[in-house]
PDB file of C-alpha atoms in Angstrom:
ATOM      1  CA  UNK A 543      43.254  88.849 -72.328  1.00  0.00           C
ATOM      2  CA  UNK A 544      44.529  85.838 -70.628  1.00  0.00           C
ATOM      3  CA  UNK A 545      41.182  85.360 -68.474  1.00  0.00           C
ATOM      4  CA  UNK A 546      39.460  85.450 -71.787  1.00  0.00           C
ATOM      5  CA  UNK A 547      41.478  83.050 -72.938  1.00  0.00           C
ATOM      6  CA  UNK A 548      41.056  80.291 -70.231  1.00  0.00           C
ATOM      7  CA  UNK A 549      37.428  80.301 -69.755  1.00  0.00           C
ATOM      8  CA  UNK A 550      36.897  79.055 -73.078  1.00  0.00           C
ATOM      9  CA  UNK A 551      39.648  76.495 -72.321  1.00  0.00           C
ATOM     10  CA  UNK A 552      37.794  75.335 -69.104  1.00  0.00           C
ATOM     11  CA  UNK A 553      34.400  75.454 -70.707  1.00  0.00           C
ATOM     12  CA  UNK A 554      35.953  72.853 -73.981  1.00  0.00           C
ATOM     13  CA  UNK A 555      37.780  70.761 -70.529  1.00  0.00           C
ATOM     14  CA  UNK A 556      34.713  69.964 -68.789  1.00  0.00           C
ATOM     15  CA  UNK A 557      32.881  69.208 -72.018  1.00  0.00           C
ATOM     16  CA  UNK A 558      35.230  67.011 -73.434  1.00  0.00           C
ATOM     17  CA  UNK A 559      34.945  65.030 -69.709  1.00  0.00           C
ATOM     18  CA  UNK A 560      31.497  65.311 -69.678  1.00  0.00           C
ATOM     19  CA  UNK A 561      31.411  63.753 -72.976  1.00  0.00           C
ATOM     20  CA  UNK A 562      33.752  60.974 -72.825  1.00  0.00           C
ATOM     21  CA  UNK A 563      32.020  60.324 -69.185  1.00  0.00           C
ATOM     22  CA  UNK A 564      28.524  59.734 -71.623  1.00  0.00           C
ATOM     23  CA  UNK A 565      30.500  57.959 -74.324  1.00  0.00           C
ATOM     24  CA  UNK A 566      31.167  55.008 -71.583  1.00  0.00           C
ATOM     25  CA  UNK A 567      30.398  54.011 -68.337  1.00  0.00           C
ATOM     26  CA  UNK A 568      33.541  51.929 -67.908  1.00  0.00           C
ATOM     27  CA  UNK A 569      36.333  54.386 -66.318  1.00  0.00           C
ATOM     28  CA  UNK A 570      33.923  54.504 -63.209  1.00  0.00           C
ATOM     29  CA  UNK A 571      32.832  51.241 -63.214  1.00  0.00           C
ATOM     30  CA  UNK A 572      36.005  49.887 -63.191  1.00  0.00           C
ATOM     31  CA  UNK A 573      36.824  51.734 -60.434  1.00  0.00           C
ATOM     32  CA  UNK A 574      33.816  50.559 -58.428  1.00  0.00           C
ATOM     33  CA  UNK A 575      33.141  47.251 -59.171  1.00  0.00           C
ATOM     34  CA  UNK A 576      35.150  44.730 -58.162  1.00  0.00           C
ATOM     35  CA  UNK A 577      37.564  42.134 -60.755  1.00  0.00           C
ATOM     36  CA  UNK A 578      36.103  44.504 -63.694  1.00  0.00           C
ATOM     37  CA  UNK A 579      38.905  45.508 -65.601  1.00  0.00           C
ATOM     38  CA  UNK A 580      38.498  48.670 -67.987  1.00  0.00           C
ATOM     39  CA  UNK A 581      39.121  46.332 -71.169  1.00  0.00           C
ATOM     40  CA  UNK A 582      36.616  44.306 -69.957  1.00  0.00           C
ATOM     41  CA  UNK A 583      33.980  47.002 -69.456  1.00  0.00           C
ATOM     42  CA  UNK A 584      34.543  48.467 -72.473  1.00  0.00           C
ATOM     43  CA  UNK A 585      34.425  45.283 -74.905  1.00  0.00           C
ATOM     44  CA  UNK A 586      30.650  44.760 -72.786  1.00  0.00           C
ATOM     45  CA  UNK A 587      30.393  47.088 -75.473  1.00  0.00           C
ATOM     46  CA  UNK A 588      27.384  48.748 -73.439  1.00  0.00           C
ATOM     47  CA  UNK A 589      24.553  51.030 -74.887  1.00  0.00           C
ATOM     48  CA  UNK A 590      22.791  54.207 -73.430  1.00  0.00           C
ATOM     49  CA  UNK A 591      19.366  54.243 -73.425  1.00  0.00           C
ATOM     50  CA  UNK A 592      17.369  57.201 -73.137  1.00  0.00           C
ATOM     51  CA  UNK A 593      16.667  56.962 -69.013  1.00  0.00           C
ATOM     52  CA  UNK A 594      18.372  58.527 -66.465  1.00  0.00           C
ATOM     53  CA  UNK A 595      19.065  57.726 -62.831  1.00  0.00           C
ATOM     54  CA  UNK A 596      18.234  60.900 -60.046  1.00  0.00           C
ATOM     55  CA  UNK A 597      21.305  62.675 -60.691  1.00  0.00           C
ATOM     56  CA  UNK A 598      21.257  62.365 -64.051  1.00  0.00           C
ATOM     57  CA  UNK A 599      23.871  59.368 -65.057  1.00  0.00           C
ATOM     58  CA  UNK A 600      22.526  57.087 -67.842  1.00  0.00           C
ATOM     59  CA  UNK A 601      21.312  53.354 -67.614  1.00  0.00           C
ATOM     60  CA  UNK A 602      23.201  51.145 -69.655  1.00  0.00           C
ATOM     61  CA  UNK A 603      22.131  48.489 -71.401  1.00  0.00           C
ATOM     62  CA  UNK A 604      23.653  45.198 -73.691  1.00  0.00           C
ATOM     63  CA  UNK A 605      21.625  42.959 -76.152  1.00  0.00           C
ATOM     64  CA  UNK A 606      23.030  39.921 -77.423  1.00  0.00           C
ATOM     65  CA  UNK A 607      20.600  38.769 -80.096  1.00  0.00           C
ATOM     66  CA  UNK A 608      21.584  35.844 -82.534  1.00  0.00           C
ATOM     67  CA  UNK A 609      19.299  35.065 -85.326  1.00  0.00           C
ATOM     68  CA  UNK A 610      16.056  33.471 -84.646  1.00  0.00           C
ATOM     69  CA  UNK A 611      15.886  33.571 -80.715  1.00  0.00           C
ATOM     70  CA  UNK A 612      13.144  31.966 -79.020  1.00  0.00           C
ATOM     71  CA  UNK A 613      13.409  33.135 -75.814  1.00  0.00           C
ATOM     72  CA  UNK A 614      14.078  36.533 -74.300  1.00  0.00           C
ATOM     73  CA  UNK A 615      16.282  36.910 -70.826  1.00  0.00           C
ATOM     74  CA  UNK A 616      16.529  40.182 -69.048  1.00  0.00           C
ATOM     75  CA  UNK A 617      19.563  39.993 -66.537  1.00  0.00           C
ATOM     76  CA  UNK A 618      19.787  42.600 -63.893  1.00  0.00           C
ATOM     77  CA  UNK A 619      22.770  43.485 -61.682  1.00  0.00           C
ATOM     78  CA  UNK A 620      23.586  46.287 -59.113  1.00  0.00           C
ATOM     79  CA  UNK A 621      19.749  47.387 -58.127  1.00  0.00           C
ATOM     80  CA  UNK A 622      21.056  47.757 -54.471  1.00  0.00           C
ATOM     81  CA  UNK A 623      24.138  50.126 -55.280  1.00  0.00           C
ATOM     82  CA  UNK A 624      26.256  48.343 -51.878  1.00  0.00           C
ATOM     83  CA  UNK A 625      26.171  45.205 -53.882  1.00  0.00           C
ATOM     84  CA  UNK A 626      28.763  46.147 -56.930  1.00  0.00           C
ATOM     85  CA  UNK A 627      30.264  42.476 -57.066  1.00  0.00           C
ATOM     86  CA  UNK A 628      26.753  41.837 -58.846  1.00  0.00           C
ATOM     87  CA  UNK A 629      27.510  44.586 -60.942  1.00  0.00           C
ATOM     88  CA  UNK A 630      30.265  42.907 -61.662  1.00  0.00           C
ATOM     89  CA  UNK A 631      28.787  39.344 -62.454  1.00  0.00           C
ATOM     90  CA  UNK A 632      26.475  41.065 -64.830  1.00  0.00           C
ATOM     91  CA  UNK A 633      29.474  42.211 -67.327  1.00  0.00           C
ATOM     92  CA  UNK A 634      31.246  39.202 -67.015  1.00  0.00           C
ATOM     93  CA  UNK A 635      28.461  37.578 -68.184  1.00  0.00           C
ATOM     94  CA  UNK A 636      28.197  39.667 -71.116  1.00  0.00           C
ATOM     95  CA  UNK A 637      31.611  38.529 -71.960  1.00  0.00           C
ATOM     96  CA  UNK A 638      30.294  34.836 -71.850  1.00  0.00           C
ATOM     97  CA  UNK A 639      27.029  35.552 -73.549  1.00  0.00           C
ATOM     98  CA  UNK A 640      28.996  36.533 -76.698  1.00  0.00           C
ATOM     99  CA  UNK A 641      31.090  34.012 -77.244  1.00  0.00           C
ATOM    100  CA  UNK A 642      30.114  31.044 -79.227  1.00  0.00           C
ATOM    101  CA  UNK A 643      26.489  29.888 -78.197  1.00  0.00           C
ATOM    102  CA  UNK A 644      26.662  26.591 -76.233  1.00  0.00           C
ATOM    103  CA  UNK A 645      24.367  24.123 -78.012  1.00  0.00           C
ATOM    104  CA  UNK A 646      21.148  23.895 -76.243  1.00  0.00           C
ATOM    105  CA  UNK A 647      17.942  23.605 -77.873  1.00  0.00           C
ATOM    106  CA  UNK A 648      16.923  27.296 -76.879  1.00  0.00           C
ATOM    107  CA  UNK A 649      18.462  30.638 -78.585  1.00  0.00           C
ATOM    108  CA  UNK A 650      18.422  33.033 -76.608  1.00  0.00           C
ATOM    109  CA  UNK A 651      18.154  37.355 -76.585  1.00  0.00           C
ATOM    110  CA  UNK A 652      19.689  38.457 -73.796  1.00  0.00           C
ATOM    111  CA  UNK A 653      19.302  41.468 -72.432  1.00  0.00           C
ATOM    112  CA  UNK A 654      21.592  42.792 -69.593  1.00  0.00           C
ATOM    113  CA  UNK A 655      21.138  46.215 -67.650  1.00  0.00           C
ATOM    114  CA  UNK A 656      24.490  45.186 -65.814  1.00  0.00           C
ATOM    115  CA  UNK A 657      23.949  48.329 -63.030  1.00  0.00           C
ATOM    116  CA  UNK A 658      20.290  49.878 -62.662  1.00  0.00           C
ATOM    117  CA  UNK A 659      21.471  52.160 -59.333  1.00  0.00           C
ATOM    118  CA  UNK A 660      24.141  54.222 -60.779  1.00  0.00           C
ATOM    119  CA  UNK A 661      23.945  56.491 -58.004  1.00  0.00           C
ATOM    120  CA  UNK A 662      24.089  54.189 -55.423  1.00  0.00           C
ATOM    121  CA  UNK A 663      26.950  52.288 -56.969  1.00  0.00           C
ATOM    122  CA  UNK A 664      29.224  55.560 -57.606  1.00  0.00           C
ATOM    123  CA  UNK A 665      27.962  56.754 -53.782  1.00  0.00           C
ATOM    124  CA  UNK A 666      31.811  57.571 -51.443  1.00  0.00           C
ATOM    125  CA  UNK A 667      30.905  54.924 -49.476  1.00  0.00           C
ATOM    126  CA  UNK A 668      27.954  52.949 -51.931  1.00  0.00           C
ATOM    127  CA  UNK A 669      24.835  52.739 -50.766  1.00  0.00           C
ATOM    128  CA  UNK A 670      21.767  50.141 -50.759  1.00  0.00           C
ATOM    129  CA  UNK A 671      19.243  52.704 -51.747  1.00  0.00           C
ATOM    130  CA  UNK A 672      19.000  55.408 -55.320  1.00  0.00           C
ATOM    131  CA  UNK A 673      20.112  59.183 -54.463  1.00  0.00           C
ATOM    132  CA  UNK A 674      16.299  59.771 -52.966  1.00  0.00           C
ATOM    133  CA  UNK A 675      16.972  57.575 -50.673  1.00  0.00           C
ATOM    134  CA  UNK A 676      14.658  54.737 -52.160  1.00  0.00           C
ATOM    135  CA  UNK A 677      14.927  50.971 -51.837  1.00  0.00           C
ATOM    136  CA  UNK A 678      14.710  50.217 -55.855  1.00  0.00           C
ATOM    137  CA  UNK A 679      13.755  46.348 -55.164  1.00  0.00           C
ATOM    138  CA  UNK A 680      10.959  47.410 -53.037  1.00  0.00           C
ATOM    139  CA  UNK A 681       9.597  49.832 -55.310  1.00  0.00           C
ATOM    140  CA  UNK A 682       7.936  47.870 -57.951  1.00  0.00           C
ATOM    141  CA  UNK A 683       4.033  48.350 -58.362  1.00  0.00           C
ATOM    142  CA  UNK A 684       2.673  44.775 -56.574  1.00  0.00           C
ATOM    143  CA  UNK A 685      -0.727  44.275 -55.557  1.00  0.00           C
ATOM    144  CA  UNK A 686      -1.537  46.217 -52.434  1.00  0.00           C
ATOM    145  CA  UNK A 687       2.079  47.888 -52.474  1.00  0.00           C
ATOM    146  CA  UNK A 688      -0.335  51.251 -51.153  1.00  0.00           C
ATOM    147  CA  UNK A 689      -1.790  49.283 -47.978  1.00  0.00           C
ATOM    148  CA  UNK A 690       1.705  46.686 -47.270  1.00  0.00           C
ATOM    149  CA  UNK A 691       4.789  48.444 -48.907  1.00  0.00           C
ATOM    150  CA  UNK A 692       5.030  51.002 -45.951  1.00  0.00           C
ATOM    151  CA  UNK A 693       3.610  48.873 -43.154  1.00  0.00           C
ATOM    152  CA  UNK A 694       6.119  46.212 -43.843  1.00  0.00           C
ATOM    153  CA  UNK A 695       8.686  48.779 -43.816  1.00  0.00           C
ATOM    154  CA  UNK A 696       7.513  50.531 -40.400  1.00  0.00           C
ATOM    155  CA  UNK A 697       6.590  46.376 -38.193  1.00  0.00           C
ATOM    156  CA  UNK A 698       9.398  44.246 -40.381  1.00  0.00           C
ATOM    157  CA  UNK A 699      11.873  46.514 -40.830  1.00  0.00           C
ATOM    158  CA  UNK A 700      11.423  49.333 -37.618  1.00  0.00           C
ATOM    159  CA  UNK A 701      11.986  51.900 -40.715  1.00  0.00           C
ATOM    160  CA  UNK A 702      15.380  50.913 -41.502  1.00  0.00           C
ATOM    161  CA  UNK A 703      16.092  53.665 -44.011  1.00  0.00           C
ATOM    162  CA  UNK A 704      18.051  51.133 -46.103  1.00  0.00           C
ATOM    163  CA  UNK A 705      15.024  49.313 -47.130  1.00  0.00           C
ATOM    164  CA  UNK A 706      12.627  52.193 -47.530  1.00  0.00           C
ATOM    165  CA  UNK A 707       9.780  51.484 -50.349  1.00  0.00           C
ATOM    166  CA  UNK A 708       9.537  55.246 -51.370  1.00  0.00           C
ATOM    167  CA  UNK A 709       6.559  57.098 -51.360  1.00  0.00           C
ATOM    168  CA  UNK A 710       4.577  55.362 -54.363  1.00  0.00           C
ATOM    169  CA  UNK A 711       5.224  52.448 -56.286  1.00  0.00           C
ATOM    170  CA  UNK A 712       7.585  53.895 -59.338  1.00  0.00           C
ATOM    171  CA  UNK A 713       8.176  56.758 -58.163  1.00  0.00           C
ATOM    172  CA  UNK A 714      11.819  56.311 -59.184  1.00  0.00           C
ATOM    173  CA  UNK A 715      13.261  56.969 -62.734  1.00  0.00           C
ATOM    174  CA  UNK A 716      15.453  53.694 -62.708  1.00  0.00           C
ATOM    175  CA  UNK A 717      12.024  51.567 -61.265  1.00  0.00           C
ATOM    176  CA  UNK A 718      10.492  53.041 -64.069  1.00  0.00           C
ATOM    177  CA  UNK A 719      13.446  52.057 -66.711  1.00  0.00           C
ATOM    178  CA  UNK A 720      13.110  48.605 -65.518  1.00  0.00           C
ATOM    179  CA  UNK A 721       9.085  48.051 -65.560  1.00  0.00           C
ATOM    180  CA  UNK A 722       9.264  49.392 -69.392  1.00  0.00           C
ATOM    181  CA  UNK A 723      11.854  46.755 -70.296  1.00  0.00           C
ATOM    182  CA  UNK A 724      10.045  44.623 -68.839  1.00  0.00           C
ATOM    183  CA  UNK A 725       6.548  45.525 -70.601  1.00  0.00           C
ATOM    184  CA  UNK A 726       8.668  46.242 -73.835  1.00  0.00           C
ATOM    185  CA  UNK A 727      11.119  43.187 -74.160  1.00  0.00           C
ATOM    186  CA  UNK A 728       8.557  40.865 -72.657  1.00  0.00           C
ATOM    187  CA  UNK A 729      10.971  38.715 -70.872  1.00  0.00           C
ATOM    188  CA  UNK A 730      10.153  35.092 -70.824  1.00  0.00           C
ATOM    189  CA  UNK A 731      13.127  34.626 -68.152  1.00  0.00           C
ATOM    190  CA  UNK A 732      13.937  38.042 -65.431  1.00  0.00           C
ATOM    191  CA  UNK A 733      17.413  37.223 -63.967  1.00  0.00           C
ATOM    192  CA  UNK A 734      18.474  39.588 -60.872  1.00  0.00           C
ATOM    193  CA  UNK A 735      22.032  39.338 -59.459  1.00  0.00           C
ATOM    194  CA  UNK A 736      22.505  40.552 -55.843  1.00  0.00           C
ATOM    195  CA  UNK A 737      24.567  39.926 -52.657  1.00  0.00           C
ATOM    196  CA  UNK A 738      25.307  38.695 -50.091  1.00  0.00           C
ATOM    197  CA  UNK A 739      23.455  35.492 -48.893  1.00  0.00           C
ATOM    198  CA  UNK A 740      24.990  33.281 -50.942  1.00  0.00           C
ATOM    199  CA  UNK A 741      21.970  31.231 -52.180  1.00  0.00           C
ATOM    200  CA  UNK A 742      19.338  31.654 -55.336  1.00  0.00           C
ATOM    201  CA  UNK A 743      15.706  32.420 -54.606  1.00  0.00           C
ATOM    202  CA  UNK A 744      12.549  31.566 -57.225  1.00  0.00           C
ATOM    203  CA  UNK A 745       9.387  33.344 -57.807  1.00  0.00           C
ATOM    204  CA  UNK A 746       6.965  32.515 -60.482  1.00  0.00           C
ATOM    205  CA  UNK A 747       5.920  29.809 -62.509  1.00  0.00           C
ATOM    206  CA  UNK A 748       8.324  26.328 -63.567  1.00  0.00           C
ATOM    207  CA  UNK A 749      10.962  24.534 -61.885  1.00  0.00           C
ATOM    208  CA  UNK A 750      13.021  26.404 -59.746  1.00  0.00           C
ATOM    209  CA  UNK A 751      17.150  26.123 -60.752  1.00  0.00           C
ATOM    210  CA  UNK A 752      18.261  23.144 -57.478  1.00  0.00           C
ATOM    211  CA  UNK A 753      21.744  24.932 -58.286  1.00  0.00           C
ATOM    212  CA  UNK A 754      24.081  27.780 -59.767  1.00  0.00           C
ATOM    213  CA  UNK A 755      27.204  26.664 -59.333  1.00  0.00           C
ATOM    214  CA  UNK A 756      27.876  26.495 -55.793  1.00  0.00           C
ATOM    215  CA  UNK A 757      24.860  28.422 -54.888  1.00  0.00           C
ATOM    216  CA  UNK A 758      22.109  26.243 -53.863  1.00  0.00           C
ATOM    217  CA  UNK A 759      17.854  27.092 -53.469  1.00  0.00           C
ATOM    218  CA  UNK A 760      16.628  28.558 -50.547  1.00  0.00           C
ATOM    219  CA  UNK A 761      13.453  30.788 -51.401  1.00  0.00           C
ATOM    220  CA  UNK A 762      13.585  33.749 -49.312  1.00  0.00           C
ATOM    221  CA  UNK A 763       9.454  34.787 -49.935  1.00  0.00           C
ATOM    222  CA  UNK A 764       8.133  37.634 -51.406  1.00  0.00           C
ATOM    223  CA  UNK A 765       8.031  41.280 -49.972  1.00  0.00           C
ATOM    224  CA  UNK A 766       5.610  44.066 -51.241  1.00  0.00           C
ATOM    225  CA  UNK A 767       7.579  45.470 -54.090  1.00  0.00           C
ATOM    226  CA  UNK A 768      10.070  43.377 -54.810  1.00  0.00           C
ATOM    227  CA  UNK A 769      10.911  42.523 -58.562  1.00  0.00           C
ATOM    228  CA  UNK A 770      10.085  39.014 -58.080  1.00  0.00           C
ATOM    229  CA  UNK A 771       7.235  39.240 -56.301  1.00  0.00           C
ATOM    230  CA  UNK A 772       6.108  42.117 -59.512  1.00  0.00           C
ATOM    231  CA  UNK A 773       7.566  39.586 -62.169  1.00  0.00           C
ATOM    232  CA  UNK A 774       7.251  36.360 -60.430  1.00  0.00           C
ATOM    233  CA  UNK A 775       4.428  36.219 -58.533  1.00  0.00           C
ATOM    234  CA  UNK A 776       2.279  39.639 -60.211  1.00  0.00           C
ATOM    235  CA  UNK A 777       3.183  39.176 -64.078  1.00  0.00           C
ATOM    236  CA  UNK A 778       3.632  34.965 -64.217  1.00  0.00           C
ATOM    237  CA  UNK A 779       7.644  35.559 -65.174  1.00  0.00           C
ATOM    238  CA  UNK A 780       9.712  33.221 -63.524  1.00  0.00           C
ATOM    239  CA  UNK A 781      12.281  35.408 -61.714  1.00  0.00           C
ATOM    240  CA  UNK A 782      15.512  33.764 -60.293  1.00  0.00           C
ATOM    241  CA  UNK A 783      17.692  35.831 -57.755  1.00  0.00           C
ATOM    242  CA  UNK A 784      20.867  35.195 -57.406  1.00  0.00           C
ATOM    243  CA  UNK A 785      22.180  36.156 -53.996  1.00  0.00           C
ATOM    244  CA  UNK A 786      26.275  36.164 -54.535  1.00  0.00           C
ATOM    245  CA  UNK A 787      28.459  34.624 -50.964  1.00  0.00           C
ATOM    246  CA  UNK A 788      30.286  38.782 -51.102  1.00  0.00           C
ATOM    247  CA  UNK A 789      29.293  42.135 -52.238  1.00  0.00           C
ATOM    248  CA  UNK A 790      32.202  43.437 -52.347  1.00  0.00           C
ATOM    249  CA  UNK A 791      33.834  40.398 -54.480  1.00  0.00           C
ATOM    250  CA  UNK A 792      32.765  38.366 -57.141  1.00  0.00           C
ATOM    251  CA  UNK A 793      33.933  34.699 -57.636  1.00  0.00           C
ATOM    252  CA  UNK A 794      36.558  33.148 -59.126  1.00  0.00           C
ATOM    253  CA  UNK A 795      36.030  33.440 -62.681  1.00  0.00           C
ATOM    254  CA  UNK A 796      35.822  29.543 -63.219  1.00  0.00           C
ATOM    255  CA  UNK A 797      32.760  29.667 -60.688  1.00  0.00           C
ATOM    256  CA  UNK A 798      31.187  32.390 -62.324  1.00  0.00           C
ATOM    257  CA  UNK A 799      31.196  30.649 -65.517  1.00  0.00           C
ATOM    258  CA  UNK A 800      29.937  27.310 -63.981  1.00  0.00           C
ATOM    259  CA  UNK A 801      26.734  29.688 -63.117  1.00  0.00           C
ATOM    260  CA  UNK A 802      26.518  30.882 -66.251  1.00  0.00           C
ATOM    261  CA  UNK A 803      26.440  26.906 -67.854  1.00  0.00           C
ATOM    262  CA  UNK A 804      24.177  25.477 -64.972  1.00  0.00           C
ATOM    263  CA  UNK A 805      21.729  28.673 -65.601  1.00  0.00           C
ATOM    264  CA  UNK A 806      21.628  28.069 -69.647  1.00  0.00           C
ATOM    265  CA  UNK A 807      21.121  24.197 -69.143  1.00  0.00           C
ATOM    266  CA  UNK A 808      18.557  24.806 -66.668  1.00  0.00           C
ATOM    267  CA  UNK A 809      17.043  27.429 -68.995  1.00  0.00           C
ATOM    268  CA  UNK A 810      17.082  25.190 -71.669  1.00  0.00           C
ATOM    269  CA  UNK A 811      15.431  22.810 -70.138  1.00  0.00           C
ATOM    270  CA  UNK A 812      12.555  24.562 -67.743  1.00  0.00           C
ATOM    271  CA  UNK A 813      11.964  27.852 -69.563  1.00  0.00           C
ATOM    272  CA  UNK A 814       9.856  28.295 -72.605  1.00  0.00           C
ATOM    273  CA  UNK A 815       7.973  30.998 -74.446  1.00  0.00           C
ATOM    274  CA  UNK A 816       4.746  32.123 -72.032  1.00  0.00           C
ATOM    275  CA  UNK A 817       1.630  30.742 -73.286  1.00  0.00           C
ATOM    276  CA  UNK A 818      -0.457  33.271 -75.676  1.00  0.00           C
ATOM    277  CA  UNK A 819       2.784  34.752 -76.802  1.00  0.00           C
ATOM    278  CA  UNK A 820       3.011  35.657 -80.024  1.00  0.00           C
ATOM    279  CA  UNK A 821       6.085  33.556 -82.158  1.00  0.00           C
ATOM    280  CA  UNK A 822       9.459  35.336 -82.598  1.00  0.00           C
ATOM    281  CA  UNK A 823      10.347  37.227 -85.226  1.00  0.00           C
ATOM    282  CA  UNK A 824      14.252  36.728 -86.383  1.00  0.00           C
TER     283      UNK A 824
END
């Protein structure tokens, strides 16, 4: 009788963890990325949406939409799971997004997918690539990805399995999650937070940012399937990456905010609505 008993008992334990697990994202992440507190994480306030990483855990998303926005900003943290401080970045600047809007002359939706490589990020140790192994920055469908993607990775790289294209462009579920926001939410502005050069990259059309806080230009170039040579360079979206000094820290949270000003005045002033877009609906 007692055995009867107790497998019901385990069965309602592991679905009550299971379920508070898919409720919120934020007892793990504040576990793995680094100056995230739980409270913190959790008044993100983050969304599931319907996609799934490889093994299964859910990509989370946050809009921030006032009323009558005219421009749209996708910010993306955490696509190389060994990089969690720009996980980290990503919610903080959630936290900033919400309070009261600084006034500029733009209005902007945000939307923030604060950690598209779950797997990675969660990894014992974390690891660049997704759970199949793929480099998700390198797997975005740019021209020619078939005839450079893999012969970059075999004469640049000598097949460093940390930077491996996979074996398609999209063939991952989270490559796939971000290409539809992007076709969906029609990004003027595609903001991707990595680490560790310390510097900010530009692809695409307008000004390039001189400065984010104490980070300073320094394009990198473009690599078959990289999101900014696909937004950038393939779909006309300017693309700024922001390559943090540390993966394995984030700043101080007075520089972190700095970035967050110098990127919504130079926003404000270099980044409009794409030509033949259609007006914004409040």
């Amino acid at each position: 009788m007692r055995r009867l008993l107790i497998a019901p008992l385990l069965f309602t334990l592991v679905l009550t963890t299971f379920s508070s697990q898919a409720a919120s994202p934020c007892a793990e992440f504040s576990l793995r990325l680094p100056n995230v507190k739980r409270a913190l994480c959790e008044a993100a306030r983050l969304q599931p949406s319907a996609a799934k990483s490889v093994r299964g855990q859910t990509l989370w998303v946050r809009d921030i939409k006032p009323l009558n926005p005219n421009l749209r900003v996708l910010v993306v943290g955490a696509i190389h799971g060994d990089e969690p401080s720009a996980g980290a970045v990503a919610l903080h600047w959630i936290g900033l997004a919400l309070e009261a809007p600084v006034d500029t002359p733009q209005v902007v939706h945000w939307r923030f997918v604060p950690v598209l490589n779950p797997d990675g990020v969660l990894s014992h140790p974390a690891r660049r690539v997704n759970a199949n192994g793929v480099d998700l920055n390198r797997n975005f469908p740019t021209p020619n990805w078939d005839r450079d993607a893999d012969a970059y990775w075999q004469r640049r790289t000598g097949k460093d399995p940390r930077r491996w294209p996979g074996p398609k462009p999209l063939s991952e579920p989270e490559s796939q999650f971000l290409q539809q926001q992007i076709q969906s939410f029609q990004p003027d502005l595609i903001v991707s937070i990595h680490a560790p050069y310390g510097v900010l990259d530009f692809d695409g059309p307008s000004v390039p940012p001189s400065r984010l806080g104490r980070l300073y230009l320094d394009q990198l170039g473009i690599f078959p399937g990289s999101l900014g040579n696909y937004g950038g360079v393939h779909k006309g979206v300017p693309v700024v990456t922001i390559e943090l000094p540390n993966a394995m820290r984030t700043p101080l949270d007075a520089e972190m905010r700095q970035m967050w000003l110098d990127l919504l005045r130079w926003t404000s002033e270099r980044i409009g609505p794409r030509p033949g877009q259609l007006p914004r609906t409040p």
